[in-house]
């Protein structure tokens, strides 16, 4: 088993963008719509998961993101990110929620302008 720099042993192995394997006895494989590794940045995650979700919503479908993990594993950071100075300037480390709302409201604004121009 691989040992991290903090001395912990990994219990999961990411096989693909959809599959992780629990390294135990017996090894167990789990499949998801998407699995993000621990090194992914907020922008990349938003482009892979958030954008398609918002597009689905704008097309009339329901969408959700489910952040799951143990305490301290980064769920809040993934969903909110660094939001302290969000009103002043967007942080490159802002999470999914602010990015989704930014994109959603930008699309609504663009749609309103497009309809106004048609009249």
mmCIF file of C-alpha atoms in Angstrom:
data_model
loop_
_atom_site.group_PDB
_atom_site.id
_atom_site.type_symbol
_atom_site.label_atom_id
_atom_site.label_comp_id
_atom_site.label_asym_id
_atom_site.label_seq_id
_atom_site.Cartn_x
_atom_site.Cartn_y
_atom_site.Cartn_z
ATOM 1 C CA UNK A 1 0.000 0.000 0.000
ATOM 2 C CA UNK A 2 1.106 3.548 -0.752
ATOM 3 C CA UNK A 3 2.096 5.703 2.214
ATOM 4 C CA UNK A 4 1.406 9.466 2.159
ATOM 5 C CA UNK A 5 3.839 12.123 3.384
ATOM 6 C CA UNK A 6 1.967 12.295 6.708
ATOM 7 C CA UNK A 7 2.485 8.577 7.317
ATOM 8 C CA UNK A 8 -1.074 7.502 6.559
ATOM 9 C CA UNK A 9 -1.765 4.528 4.348
ATOM 10 C CA UNK A 10 -4.083 4.989 1.383
ATOM 11 C CA UNK A 11 -7.234 2.894 1.455
ATOM 12 C CA UNK A 12 -8.590 3.952 -1.963
ATOM 13 C CA UNK A 13 -7.132 3.816 -5.434
ATOM 14 C CA UNK A 14 -8.651 5.918 -8.217
ATOM 15 C CA UNK A 15 -8.960 3.687 -11.271
ATOM 16 C CA UNK A 16 -10.568 6.239 -13.603
ATOM 17 C CA UNK A 17 -12.695 9.387 -13.604
ATOM 18 C CA UNK A 18 -15.654 7.186 -12.618
ATOM 19 C CA UNK A 19 -14.174 4.389 -10.525
ATOM 20 C CA UNK A 20 -12.389 3.992 -7.189
ATOM 21 C CA UNK A 21 -11.243 0.772 -5.562
ATOM 22 C CA UNK A 22 -11.144 0.165 -1.835
ATOM 23 C CA UNK A 23 -7.826 -1.548 -1.153
ATOM 24 C CA UNK A 24 -8.954 -4.043 1.433
ATOM 25 C CA UNK A 25 -9.943 -7.635 1.733
ATOM 26 C CA UNK A 26 -11.706 -8.212 -0.536
ATOM 27 C CA UNK A 27 -10.910 -5.330 -2.885
ATOM 28 C CA UNK A 28 -14.142 -3.546 -3.730
ATOM 29 C CA UNK A 29 -14.746 -1.320 -6.756
ATOM 30 C CA UNK A 30 -17.207 1.599 -6.668
ATOM 31 C CA UNK A 31 -18.478 3.458 -9.729
ATOM 32 C CA UNK A 32 -19.813 7.035 -9.784
ATOM 33 C CA UNK A 33 -20.775 9.632 -12.383
ATOM 34 C CA UNK A 34 -17.480 11.337 -11.599
ATOM 35 C CA UNK A 35 -14.655 10.937 -9.081
ATOM 36 C CA UNK A 36 -12.315 13.893 -8.530
ATOM 37 C CA UNK A 37 -8.839 13.302 -7.141
ATOM 38 C CA UNK A 38 -7.471 15.270 -4.198
ATOM 39 C CA UNK A 39 -5.275 17.462 -6.421
ATOM 40 C CA UNK A 40 -8.039 18.887 -8.647
ATOM 41 C CA UNK A 41 -8.450 22.664 -8.531
ATOM 42 C CA UNK A 42 -11.742 24.504 -8.099
ATOM 43 C CA UNK A 43 -11.924 25.804 -11.689
ATOM 44 C CA UNK A 44 -11.358 22.376 -13.237
ATOM 45 C CA UNK A 45 -13.937 20.759 -10.969
ATOM 46 C CA UNK A 46 -16.456 23.474 -11.812
ATOM 47 C CA UNK A 47 -15.918 22.989 -15.550
ATOM 48 C CA UNK A 48 -16.284 19.199 -15.262
ATOM 49 C CA UNK A 49 -19.238 19.088 -12.861
ATOM 50 C CA UNK A 50 -20.778 22.524 -12.267
ATOM 51 C CA UNK A 51 -21.194 23.725 -15.850
ATOM 52 C CA UNK A 52 -23.040 20.614 -17.076
ATOM 53 C CA UNK A 53 -25.227 20.750 -13.964
ATOM 54 C CA UNK A 54 -26.240 24.370 -14.603
ATOM 55 C CA UNK A 55 -26.840 23.625 -18.287
ATOM 56 C CA UNK A 56 -29.152 20.761 -17.253
ATOM 57 C CA UNK A 57 -31.062 23.083 -14.915
ATOM 58 C CA UNK A 58 -31.425 25.736 -17.626
ATOM 59 C CA UNK A 59 -32.808 23.008 -19.908
ATOM 60 C CA UNK A 60 -35.478 22.166 -17.342
ATOM 61 C CA UNK A 61 -33.893 19.185 -15.603
ATOM 62 C CA UNK A 62 -33.151 18.727 -11.912
ATOM 63 C CA UNK A 63 -29.510 18.502 -10.877
ATOM 64 C CA UNK A 64 -27.645 18.073 -7.626
ATOM 65 C CA UNK A 65 -24.129 17.740 -6.293
ATOM 66 C CA UNK A 66 -23.549 15.444 -3.367
ATOM 67 C CA UNK A 67 -20.366 16.122 -1.396
ATOM 68 C CA UNK A 68 -19.594 13.133 0.806
ATOM 69 C CA UNK A 69 -16.683 12.372 3.074
ATOM 70 C CA UNK A 70 -15.363 12.242 6.581
ATOM 71 C CA UNK A 71 -14.995 15.323 8.773
ATOM 72 C CA UNK A 72 -12.158 17.513 7.558
ATOM 73 C CA UNK A 73 -11.943 15.916 4.113
ATOM 74 C CA UNK A 74 -12.755 19.119 2.191
ATOM 75 C CA UNK A 75 -16.499 19.066 1.490
ATOM 76 C CA UNK A 76 -17.043 22.661 2.634
ATOM 77 C CA UNK A 77 -13.917 23.838 0.833
ATOM 78 C CA UNK A 78 -15.119 22.169 -2.370
ATOM 79 C CA UNK A 79 -18.594 23.662 -2.157
ATOM 80 C CA UNK A 80 -17.717 27.143 -0.815
ATOM 81 C CA UNK A 81 -13.960 27.594 -1.151
ATOM 82 C CA UNK A 82 -12.419 30.885 -0.099
ATOM 83 C CA UNK A 83 -15.346 33.296 0.157
ATOM 84 C CA UNK A 84 -14.019 35.887 2.630
ATOM 85 C CA UNK A 85 -13.436 38.642 0.038
ATOM 86 C CA UNK A 86 -15.932 37.453 -2.564
ATOM 87 C CA UNK A 87 -17.780 40.797 -2.609
ATOM 88 C CA UNK A 88 -14.517 42.649 -3.357
ATOM 89 C CA UNK A 89 -13.070 40.317 -5.978
ATOM 90 C CA UNK A 90 -13.618 36.676 -6.920
ATOM 91 C CA UNK A 91 -11.028 34.359 -5.423
ATOM 92 C CA UNK A 92 -9.494 31.778 -7.766
ATOM 93 C CA UNK A 93 -10.132 29.350 -4.884
ATOM 94 C CA UNK A 94 -13.859 30.030 -4.609
ATOM 95 C CA UNK A 95 -15.861 26.834 -4.604
ATOM 96 C CA UNK A 96 -18.645 25.280 -6.609
ATOM 97 C CA UNK A 97 -21.525 27.268 -5.090
ATOM 98 C CA UNK A 98 -20.241 30.778 -5.897
ATOM 99 C CA UNK A 99 -19.097 29.658 -9.347
ATOM 100 C CA UNK A 100 -22.465 28.061 -10.125
ATOM 101 C CA UNK A 101 -24.357 31.196 -9.113
ATOM 102 C CA UNK A 102 -21.948 33.450 -11.057
ATOM 103 C CA UNK A 103 -22.448 31.332 -14.178
ATOM 104 C CA UNK A 104 -26.210 31.000 -13.692
ATOM 105 C CA UNK A 105 -26.779 34.739 -13.260
ATOM 106 C CA UNK A 106 -24.462 35.552 -16.182
ATOM 107 C CA UNK A 107 -26.509 33.194 -18.390
ATOM 108 C CA UNK A 108 -29.775 34.758 -17.186
ATOM 109 C CA UNK A 109 -28.390 38.241 -17.936
ATOM 110 C CA UNK A 110 -27.241 37.145 -21.398
ATOM 111 C CA UNK A 111 -30.644 35.594 -22.121
ATOM 112 C CA UNK A 112 -32.437 38.780 -21.021
ATOM 113 C CA UNK A 113 -30.186 40.909 -23.251
ATOM 114 C CA UNK A 114 -30.717 38.545 -26.173
ATOM 115 C CA UNK A 115 -34.496 38.754 -25.807
ATOM 116 C CA UNK A 116 -34.350 42.531 -25.438
ATOM 117 C CA UNK A 117 -32.348 42.765 -28.682
ATOM 118 C CA UNK A 118 -34.939 40.608 -30.491
ATOM 119 C CA UNK A 119 -37.696 43.105 -29.692
#
